[in-house]
mmCIF file of C-alpha atoms in Angstrom:
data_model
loop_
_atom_site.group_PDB
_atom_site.id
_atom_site.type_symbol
_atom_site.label_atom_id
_atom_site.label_comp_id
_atom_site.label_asym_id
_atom_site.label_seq_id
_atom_site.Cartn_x
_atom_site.Cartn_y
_atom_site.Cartn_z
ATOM 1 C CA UNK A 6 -12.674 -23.936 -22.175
ATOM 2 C CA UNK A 7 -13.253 -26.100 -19.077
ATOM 3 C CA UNK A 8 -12.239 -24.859 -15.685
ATOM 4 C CA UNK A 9 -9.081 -26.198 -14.382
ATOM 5 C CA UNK A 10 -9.116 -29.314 -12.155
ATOM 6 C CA UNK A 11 -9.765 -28.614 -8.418
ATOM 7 C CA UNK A 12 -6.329 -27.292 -6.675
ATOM 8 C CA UNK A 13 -5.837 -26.630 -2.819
ATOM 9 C CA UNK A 14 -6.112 -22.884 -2.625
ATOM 10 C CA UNK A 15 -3.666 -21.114 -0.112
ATOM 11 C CA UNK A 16 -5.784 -18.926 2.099
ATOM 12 C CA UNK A 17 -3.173 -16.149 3.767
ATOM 13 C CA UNK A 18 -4.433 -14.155 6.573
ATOM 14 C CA UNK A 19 -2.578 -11.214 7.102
ATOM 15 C CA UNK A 20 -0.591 -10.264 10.436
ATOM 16 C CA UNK A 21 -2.716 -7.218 12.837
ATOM 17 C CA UNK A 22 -0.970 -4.062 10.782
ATOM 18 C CA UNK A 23 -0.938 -5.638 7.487
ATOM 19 C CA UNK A 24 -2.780 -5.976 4.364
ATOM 20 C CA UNK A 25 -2.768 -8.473 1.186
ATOM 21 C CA UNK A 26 0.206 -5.937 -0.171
ATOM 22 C CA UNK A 27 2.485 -6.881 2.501
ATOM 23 C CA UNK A 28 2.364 -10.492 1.421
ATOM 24 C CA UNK A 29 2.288 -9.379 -2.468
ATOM 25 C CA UNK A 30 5.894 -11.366 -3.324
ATOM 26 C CA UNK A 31 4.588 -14.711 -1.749
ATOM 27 C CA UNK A 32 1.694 -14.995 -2.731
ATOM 28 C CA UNK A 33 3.291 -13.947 -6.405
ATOM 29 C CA UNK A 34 5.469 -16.845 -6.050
ATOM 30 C CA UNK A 35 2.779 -19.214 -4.973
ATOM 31 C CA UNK A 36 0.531 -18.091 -8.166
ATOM 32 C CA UNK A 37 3.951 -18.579 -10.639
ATOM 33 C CA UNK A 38 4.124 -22.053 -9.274
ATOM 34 C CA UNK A 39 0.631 -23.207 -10.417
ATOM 35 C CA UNK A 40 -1.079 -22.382 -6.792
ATOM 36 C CA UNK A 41 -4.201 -20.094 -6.157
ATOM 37 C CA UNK A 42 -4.121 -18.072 -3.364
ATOM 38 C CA UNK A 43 -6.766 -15.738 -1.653
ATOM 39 C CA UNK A 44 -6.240 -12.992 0.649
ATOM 40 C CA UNK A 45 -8.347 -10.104 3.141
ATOM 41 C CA UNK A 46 -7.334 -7.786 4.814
ATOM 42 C CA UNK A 47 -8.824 -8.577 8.469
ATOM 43 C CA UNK A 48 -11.719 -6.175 9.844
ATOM 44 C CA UNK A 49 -9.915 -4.844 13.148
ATOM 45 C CA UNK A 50 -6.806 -3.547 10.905
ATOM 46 C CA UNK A 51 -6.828 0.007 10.453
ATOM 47 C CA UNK A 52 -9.780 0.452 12.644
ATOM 48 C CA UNK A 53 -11.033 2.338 16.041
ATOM 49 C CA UNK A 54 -14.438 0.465 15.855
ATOM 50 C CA UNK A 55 -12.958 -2.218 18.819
ATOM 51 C CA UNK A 56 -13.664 -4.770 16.482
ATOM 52 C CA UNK A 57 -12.945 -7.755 18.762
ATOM 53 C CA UNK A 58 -10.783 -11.528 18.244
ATOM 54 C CA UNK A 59 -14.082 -13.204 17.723
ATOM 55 C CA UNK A 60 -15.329 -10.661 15.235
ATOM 56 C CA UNK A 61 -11.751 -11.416 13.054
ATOM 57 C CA UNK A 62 -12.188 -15.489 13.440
ATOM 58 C CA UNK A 63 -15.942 -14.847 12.080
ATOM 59 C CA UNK A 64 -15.192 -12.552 8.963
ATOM 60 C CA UNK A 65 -11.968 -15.779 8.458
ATOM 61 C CA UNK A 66 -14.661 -18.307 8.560
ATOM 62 C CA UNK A 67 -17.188 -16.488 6.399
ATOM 63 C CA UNK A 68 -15.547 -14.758 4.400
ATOM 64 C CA UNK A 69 -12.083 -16.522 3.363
ATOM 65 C CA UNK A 70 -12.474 -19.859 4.222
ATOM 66 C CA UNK A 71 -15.945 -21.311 3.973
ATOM 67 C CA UNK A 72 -16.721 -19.618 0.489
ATOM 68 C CA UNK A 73 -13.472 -21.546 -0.881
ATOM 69 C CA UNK A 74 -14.876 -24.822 0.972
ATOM 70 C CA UNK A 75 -18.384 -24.751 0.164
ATOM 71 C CA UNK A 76 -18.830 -22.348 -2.987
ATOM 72 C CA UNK A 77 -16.160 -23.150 -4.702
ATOM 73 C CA UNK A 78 -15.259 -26.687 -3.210
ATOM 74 C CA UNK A 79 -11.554 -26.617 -3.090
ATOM 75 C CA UNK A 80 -9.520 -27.963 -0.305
ATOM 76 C CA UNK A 81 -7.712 -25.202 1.588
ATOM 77 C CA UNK A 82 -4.043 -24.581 3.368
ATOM 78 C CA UNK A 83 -4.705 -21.671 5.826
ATOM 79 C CA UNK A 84 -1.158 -19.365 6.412
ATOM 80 C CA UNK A 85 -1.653 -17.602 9.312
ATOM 81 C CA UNK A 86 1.209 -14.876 9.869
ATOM 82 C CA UNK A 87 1.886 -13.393 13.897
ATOM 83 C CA UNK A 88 -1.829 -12.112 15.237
ATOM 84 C CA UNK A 89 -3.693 -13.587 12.281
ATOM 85 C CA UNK A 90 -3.212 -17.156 14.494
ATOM 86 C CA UNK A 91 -5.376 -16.392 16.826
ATOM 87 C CA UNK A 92 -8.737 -15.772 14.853
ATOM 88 C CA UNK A 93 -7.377 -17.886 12.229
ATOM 89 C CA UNK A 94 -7.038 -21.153 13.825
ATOM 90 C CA UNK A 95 -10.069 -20.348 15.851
ATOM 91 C CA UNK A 96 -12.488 -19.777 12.451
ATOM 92 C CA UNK A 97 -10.910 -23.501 11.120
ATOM 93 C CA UNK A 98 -12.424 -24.906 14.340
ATOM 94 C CA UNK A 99 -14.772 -28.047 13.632
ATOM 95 C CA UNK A 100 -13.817 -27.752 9.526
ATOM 96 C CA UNK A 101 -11.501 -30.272 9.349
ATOM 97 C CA UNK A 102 -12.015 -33.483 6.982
ATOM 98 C CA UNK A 103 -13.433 -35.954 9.824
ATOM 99 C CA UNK A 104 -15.595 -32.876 11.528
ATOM 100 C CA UNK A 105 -17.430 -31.588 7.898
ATOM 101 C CA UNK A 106 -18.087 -34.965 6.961
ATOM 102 C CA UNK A 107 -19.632 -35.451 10.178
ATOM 103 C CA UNK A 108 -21.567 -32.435 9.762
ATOM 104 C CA UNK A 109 -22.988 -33.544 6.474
ATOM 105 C CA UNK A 110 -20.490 -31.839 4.665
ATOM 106 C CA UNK A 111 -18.405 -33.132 1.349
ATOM 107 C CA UNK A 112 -14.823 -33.109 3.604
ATOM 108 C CA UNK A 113 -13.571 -30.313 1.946
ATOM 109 C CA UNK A 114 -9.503 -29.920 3.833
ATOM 110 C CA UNK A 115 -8.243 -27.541 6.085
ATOM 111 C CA UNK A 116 -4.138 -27.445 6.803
ATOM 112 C CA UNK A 117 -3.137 -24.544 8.939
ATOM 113 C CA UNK A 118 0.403 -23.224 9.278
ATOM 114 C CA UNK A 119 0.747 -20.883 11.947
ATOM 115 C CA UNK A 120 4.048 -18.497 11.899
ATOM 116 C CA UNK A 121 4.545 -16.513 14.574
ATOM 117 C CA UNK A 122 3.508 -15.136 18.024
ATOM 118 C CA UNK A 123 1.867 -11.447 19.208
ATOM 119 C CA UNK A 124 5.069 -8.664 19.069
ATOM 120 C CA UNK A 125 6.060 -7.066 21.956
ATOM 121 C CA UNK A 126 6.413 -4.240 20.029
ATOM 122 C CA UNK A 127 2.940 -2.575 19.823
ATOM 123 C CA UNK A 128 1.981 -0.162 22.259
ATOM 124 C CA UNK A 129 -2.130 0.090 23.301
ATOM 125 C CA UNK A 130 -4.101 3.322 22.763
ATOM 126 C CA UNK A 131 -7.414 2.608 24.367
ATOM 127 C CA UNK A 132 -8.694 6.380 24.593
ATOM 128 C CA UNK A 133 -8.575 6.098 20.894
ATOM 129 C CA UNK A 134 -9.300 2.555 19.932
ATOM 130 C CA UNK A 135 -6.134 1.643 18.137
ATOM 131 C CA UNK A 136 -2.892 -0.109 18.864
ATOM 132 C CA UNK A 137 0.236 1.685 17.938
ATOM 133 C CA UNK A 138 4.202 0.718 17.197
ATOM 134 C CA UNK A 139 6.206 3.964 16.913
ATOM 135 C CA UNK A 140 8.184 2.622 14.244
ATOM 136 C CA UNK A 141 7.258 -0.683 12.578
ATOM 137 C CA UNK A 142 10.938 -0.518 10.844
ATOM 138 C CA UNK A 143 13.214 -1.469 12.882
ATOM 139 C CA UNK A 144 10.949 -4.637 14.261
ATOM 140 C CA UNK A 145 9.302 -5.414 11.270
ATOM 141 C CA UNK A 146 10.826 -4.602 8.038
ATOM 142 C CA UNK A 147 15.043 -3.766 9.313
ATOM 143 C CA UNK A 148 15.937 -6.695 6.135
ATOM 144 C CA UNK A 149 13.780 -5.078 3.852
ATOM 145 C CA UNK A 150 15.759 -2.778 1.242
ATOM 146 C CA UNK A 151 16.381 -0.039 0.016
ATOM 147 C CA UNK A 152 15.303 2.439 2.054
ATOM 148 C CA UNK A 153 12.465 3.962 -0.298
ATOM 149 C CA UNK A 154 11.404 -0.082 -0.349
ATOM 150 C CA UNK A 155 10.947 -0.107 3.724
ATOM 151 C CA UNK A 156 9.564 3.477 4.088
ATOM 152 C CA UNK A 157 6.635 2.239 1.447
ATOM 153 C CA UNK A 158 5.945 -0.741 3.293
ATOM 154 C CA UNK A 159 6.104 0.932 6.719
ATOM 155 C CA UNK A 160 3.840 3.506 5.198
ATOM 156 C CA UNK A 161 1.162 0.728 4.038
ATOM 157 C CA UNK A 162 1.303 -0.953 7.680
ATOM 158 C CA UNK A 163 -2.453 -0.257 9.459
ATOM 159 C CA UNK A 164 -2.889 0.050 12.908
ATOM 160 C CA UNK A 165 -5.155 -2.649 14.312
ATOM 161 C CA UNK A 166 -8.186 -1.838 16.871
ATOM 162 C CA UNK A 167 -7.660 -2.342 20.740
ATOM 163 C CA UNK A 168 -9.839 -4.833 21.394
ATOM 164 C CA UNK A 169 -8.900 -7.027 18.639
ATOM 165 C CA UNK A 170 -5.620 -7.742 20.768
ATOM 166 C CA UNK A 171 -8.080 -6.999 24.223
ATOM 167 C CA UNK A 172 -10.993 -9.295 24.071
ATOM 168 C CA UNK A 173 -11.099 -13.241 24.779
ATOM 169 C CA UNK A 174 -9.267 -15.633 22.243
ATOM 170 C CA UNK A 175 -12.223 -18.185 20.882
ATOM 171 C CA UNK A 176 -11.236 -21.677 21.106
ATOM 172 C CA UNK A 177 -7.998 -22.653 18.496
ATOM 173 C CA UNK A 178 -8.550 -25.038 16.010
ATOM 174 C CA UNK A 179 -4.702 -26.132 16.067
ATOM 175 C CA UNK A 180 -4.987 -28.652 19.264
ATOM 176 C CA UNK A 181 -7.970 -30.249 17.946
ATOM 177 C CA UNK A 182 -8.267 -34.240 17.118
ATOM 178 C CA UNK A 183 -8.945 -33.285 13.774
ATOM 179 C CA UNK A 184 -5.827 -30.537 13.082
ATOM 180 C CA UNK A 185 -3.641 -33.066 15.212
ATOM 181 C CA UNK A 186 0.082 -33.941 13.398
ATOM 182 C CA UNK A 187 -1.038 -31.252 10.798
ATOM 183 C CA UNK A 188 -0.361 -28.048 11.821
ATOM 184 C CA UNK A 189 3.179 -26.561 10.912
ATOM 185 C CA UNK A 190 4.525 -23.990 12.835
ATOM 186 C CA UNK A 191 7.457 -21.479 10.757
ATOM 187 C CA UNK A 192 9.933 -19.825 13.843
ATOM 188 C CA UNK A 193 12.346 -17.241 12.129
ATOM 189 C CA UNK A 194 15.701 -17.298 12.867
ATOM 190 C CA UNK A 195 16.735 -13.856 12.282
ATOM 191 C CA UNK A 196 13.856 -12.322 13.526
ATOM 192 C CA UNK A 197 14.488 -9.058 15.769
ATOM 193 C CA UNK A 198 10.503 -8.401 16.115
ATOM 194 C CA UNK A 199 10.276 -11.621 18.243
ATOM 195 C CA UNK A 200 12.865 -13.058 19.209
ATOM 196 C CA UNK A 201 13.395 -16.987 18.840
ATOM 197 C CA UNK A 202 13.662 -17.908 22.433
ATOM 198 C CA UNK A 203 10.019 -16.402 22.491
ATOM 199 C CA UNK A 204 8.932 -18.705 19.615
ATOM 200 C CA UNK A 205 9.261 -22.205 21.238
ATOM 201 C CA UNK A 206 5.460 -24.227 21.373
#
C-alpha cells in the first residue's frame, strides 16, 4: 500500500514542566481529524543538569523539526505552549519557505503559533538546579476535573532546570521577514496562571 500523500505535521513543544502526556487530548483530536502530530519532551524538563535556552532551541531544531523537514519532507505547524516559545521560535529561525530555498533547500513550511508567556508562578532553586511551583494546581490545572484527574496530571508535571529559564534567549524566529503575518498568538481568557492583562504582544 502506498504511503499517504504528504500532510503538514503539527509539531507541539511542550510547556517547561510538561511532557507529550499533558497534551495527550489535543494532539488525540488532531490525529482523529486526519492530522499527524509529533511531540518531545524538551531536555531541561525534569532535569538539574542546567541545561540552558539554547540547548532546548537546538534539541527543537534537530530533533523535532528538521527531521520532519528534511527526512521526511513534510511541511510543519510548530505549537509552542508558555516556555516552549522561547527555544521554539528561536530553533524555526532561518527555516522558513523564502530562507530554505535560499539555502538550497526544497522550501519545506514552518507556521508557528505561540500560546502563552513565562508564569509567575515558578519559584528558582539554583543550589539544586531546578525550578520549582509549590503547587502546579491551582495555576495550572484548577479547570481540570475530578480531583483524581488533576492530582495525576499534577503528579506527571516535571520540574524544569534553572538555567533553562536563566541563560540568554537566542534570537526568535517570530519577528522575522520570513514568519511575518504568520505567526498566531492563542491568549486564554480564563486563565488564572497568567493573567490576560499579562498576555498583550
Amino acid at each position: 500500500m502506498p504511503r499517504p500523500t504528504s500532510k503538514t505535521v503539527f509539531v507541539l513543544i511542550p510547556g517547561a514542566s510538561q511532557s507529550p502526556a499533558h497534551y495527550g487530548y489535543l494532539l488525540h483530536l488532531l490525529l482523529t481529524h486526519g492530522h499527524p502530530v509529533y511531540s518531545a519532551i524538551l531536555p531541561s524538563t525534569g532535569s538539574n543538569k542546567n541545561v540552558t535556552v539554547q540547548e532546548n532551541a537546538e534539541y527543537v531544531r534537530e530533533k523535532m523539526i528538521l527531521p520532519i523537514l528534511d527526512i521526511e519532507e513534510h511541511d510543519v505547524i510548530l505549537i509552542m505552549h508558555s516556555y516552549s516559545g522561547v527555544p521554539g521560535s528561536a530553533a524555526a529561525l532561518g527555516l522558513g519557505e523564502k530562507e530554505r530555498v535560499a539555502a538550497g533547500g526544497d522550501g519545506g513550511d514552518i507556521v508557528t503559533a505561540l500560546c502563552g508567556k513565562l508564569p509567575p508562578h515558578i519559584s528558582p532553586n539554583k543550589e539544586s538546579g531546578i525550578l520549582t511551583c509549590e503547587d502546579p494546581a491551582p495555576p495550572l490545572y484548577n479547570d481540570v476535573t475530578p480531583k483524581e484527574f488533576q492530582d495525576a496530571i499534577v503528579m506527571s508535571t516535571l520540574c524544569p532546570s534553572y538555567a533553562s529559564w536563566h541563560s540568554p534567549c537566542p534570537r526568535a524566529s517570530w519577528n522575522s521577514e520570513d514568519f511575518k503575518d504568520r505567526v498566531a498568538f492563542v491568549r486564554t481568557l480564563r486563565d488564572i496562571g497568567i493573567r490576560l492583562r499579562f498576555k498583550i504582544w
